[in-house]
PDB file of C-alpha atoms in Angstrom:
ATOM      1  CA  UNK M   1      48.892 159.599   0.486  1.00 34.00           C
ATOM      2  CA  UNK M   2      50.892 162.739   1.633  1.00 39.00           C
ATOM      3  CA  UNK M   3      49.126 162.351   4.919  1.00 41.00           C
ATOM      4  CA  UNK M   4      49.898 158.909   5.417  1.00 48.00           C
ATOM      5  CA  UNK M   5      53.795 159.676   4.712  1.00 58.00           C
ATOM      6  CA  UNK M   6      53.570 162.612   6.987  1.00 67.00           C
ATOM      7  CA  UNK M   7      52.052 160.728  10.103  1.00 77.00           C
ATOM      8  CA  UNK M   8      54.064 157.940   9.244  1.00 83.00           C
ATOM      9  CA  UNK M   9      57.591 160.164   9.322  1.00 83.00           C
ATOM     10  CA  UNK M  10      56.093 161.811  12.805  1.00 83.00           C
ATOM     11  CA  UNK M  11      55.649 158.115  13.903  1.00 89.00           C
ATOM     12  CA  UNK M  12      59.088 157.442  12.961  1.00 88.00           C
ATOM     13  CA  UNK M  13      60.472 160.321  15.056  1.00 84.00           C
ATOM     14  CA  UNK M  14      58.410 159.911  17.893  1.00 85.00           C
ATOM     15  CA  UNK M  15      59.449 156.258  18.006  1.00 90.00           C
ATOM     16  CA  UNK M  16      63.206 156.874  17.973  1.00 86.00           C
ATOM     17  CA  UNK M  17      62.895 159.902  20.246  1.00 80.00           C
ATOM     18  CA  UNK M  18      61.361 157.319  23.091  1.00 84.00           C
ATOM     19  CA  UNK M  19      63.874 154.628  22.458  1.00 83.00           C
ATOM     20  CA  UNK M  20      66.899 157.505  22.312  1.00 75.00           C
ATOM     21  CA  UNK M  21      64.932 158.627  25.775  1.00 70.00           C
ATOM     22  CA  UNK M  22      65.493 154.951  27.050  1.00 77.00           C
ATOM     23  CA  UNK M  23      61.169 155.019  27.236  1.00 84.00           C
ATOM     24  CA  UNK M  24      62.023 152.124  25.072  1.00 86.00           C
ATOM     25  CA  UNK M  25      65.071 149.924  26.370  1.00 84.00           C
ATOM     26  CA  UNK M  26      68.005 148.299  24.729  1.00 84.00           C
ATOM     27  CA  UNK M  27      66.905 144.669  24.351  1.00 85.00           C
ATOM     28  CA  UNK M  28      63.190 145.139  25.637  1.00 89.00           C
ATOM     29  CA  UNK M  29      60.244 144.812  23.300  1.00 92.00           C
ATOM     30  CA  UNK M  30      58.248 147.575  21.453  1.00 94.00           C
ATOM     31  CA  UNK M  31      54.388 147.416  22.204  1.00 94.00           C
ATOM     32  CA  UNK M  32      52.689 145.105  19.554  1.00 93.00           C
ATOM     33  CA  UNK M  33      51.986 146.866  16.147  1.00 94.00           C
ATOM     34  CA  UNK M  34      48.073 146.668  17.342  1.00 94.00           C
ATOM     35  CA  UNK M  35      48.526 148.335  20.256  1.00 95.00           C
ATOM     36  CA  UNK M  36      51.102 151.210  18.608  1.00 95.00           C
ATOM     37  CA  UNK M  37      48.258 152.153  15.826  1.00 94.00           C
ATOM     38  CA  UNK M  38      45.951 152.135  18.319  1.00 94.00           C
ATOM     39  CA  UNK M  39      48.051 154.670  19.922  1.00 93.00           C
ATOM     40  CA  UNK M  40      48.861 156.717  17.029  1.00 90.00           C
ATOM     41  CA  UNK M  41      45.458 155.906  15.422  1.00 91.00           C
ATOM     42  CA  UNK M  42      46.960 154.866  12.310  1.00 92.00           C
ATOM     43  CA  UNK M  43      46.296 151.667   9.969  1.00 93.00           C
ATOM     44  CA  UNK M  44      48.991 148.518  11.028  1.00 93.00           C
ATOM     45  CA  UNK M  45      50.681 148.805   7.620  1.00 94.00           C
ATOM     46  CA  UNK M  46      51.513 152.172   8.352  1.00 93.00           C
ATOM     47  CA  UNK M  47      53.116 150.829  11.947  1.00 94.00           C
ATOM     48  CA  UNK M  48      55.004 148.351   9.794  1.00 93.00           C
ATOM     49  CA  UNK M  49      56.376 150.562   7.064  1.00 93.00           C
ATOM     50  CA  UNK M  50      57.750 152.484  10.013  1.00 93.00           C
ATOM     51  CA  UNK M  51      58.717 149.727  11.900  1.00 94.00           C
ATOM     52  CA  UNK M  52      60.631 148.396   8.389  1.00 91.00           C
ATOM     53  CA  UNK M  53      62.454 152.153   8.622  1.00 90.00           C
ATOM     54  CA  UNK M  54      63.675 151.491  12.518  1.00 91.00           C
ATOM     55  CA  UNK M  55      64.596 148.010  11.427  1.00 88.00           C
ATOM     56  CA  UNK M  56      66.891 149.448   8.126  1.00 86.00           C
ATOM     57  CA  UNK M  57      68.400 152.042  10.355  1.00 83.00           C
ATOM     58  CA  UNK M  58      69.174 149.678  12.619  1.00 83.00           C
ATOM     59  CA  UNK M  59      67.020 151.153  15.738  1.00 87.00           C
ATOM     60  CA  UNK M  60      65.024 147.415  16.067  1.00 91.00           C
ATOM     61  CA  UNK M  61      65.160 143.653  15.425  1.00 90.00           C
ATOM     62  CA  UNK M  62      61.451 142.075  14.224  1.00 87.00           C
ATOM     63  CA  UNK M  63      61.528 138.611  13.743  1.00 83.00           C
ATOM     64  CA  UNK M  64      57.337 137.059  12.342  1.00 81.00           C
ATOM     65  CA  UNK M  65      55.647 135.682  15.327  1.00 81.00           C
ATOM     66  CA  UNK M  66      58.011 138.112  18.278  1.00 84.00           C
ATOM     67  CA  UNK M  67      57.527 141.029  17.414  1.00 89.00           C
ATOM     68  CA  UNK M  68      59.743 143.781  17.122  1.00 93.00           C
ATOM     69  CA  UNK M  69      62.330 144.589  19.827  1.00 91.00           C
ATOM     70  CA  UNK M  70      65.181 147.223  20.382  1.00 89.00           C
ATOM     71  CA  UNK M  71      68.628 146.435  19.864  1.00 85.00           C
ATOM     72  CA  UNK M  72      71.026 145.872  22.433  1.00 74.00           C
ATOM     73  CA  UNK M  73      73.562 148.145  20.565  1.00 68.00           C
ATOM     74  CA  UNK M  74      71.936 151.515  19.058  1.00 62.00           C
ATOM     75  CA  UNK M  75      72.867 152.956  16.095  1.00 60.00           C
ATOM     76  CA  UNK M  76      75.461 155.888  16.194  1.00 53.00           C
ATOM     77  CA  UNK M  77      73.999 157.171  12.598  1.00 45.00           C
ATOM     78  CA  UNK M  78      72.271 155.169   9.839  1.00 42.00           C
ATOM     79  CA  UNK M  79      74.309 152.851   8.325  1.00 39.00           C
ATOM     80  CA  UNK M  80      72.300 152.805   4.912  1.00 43.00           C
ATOM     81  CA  UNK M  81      71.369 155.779   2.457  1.00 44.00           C
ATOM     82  CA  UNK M  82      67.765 157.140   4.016  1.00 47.00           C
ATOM     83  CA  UNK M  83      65.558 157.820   1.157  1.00 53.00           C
ATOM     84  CA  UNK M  84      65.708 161.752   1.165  1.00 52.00           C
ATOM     85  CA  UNK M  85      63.272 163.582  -0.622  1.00 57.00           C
ATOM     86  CA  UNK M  86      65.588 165.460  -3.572  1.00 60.00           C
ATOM     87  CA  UNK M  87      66.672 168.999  -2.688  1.00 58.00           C
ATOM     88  CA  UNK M  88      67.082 167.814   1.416  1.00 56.00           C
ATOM     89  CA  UNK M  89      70.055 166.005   3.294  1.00 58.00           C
ATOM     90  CA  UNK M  90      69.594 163.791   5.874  1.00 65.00           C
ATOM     91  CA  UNK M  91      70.587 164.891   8.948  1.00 70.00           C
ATOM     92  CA  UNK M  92      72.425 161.293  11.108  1.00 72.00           C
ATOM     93  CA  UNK M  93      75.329 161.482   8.536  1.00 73.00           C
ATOM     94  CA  UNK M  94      76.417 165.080   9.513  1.00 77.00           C
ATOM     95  CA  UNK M  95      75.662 164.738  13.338  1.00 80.00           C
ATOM     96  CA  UNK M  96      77.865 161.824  14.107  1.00 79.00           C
ATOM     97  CA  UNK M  97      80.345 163.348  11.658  1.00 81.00           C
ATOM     98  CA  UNK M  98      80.425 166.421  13.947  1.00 85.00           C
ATOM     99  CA  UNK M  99      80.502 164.345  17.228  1.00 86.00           C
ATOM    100  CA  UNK M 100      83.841 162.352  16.208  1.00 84.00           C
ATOM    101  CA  UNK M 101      85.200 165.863  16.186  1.00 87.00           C
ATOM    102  CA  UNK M 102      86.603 167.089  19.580  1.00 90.00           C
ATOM    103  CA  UNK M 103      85.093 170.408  19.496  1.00 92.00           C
ATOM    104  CA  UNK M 104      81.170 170.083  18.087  1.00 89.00           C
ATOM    105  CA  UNK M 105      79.528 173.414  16.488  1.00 88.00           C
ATOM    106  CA  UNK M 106      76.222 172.900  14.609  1.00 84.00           C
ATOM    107  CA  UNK M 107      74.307 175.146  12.236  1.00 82.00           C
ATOM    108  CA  UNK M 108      71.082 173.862  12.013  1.00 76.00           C
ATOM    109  CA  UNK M 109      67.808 175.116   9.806  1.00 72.00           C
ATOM    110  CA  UNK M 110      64.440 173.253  10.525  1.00 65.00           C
ATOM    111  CA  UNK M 111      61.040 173.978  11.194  1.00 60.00           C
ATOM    112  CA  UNK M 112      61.287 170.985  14.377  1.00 62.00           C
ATOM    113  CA  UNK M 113      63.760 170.193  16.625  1.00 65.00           C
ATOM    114  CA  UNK M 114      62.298 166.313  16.369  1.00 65.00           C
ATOM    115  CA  UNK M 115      64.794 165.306  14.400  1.00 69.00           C
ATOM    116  CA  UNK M 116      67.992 166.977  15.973  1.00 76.00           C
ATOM    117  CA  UNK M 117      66.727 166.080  19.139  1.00 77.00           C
ATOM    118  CA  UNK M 118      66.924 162.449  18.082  1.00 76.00           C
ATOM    119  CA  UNK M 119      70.176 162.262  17.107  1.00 79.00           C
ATOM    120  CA  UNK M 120      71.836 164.136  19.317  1.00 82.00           C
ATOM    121  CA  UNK M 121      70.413 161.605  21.961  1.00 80.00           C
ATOM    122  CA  UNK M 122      71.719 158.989  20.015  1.00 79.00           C
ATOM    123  CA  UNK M 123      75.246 160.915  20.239  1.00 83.00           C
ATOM    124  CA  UNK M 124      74.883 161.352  24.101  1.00 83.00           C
ATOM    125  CA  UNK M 125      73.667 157.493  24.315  1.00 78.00           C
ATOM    126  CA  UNK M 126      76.707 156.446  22.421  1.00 78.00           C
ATOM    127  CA  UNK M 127      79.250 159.008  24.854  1.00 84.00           C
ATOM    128  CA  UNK M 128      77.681 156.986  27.498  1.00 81.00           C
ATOM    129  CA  UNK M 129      78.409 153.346  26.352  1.00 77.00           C
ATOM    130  CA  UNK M 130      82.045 154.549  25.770  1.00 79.00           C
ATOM    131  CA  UNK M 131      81.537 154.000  22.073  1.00 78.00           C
ATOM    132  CA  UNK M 132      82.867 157.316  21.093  1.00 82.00           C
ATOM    133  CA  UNK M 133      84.730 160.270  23.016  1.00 87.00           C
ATOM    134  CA  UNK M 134      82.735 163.064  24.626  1.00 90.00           C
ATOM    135  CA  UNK M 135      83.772 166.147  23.215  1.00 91.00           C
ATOM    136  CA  UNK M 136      84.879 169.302  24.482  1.00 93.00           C
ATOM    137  CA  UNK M 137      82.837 171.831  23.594  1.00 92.00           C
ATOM    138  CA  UNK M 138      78.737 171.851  21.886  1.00 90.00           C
ATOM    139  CA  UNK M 139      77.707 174.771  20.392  1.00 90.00           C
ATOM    140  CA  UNK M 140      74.574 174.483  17.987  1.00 85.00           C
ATOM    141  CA  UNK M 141      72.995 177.600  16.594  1.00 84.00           C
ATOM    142  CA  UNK M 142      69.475 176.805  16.013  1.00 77.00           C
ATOM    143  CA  UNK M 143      68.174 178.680  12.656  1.00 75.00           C
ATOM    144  CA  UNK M 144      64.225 179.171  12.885  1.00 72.00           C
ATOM    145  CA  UNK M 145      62.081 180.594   9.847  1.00 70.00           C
ATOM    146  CA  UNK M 146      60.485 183.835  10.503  1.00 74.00           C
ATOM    147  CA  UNK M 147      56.830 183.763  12.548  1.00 74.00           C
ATOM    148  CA  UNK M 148      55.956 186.291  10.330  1.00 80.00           C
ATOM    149  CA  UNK M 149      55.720 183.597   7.154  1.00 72.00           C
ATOM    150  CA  UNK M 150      52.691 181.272   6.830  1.00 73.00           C
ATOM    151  CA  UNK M 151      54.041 177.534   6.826  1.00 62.00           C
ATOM    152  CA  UNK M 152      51.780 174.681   5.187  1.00 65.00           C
ATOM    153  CA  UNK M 153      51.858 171.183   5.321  1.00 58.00           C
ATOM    154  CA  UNK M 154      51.726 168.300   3.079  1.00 50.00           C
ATOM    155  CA  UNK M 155      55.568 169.786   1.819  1.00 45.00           C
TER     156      UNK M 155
END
């Protein structure tokens, strides 16, 4: 099960890193679910329950029968609660918090930079489309674990 969640949440990121890359355009469709567990050799119902997650944070519109498509507006952070493991914080909330600020500085521990990475493209995305201000300074401190302790999976 574990596994499934954890190729499922790498899914997840990979997905929104393509559409926040534009790989995946406002308005366009996403492959069919078929052809994206294919891809990520996965079952289909773990393509939907990840396609259900884009949908809830607002990253895609599915409708039965058309498949699943991105919206025309992306999201500038998730407008419902994630479901966050207890003891962790999800990450959108703070980011576009810090990004209506004019001057952006950004602690940030993690083990990728998958996540960051996505929403800081959804920041840049949403400086773009003149729905918020670009600010005038970023500074992000990247915090990394030591190499020197053995990480294992399955968390």
């Amino acid at each position: 099960m574990s596994e499934a969640r954890g190729a499922g949440a790498a899914i997840l990121a990979m997905l929104r890193s393509r559409i926040s890359d534009g790989e995946y355009r406002p308005g366009y469709p996403l492959p069919p679910q078929r052809a994206l567990a294919e891809e990520f050799e996965v079952s289909r119902d773990t393509i939907q329950r990840v396609l259900n997650e884009l949908k809830t944070e607002g990253w895609i519109e599915s409708r039965q029968g058309s498949g699943s498509r991105v919206r025309a507006t992306l999201p500038i952070h998730v407008a419902t609660q994630p479901k966050v493991p207890p003891g962790r914080t999800a990450l959108g909330p703070f980011i576009a918090r810090a990004f209506a600020q004019p001057v952006v500085e950004l602690d940030v521990f993690t083990f990728t930079s998958e996540s960051l990475d996505t929403h800081i493209r959804a920041q840049a995305e949403a400086i773009r489309n003149g729905q918020i201000r670009a600010p005038e300074r970023i500074a992000l401190r990247l915090l990394l674990p030591s190499d020197t302790i053995e990480l294992r999976g399955g968390v």
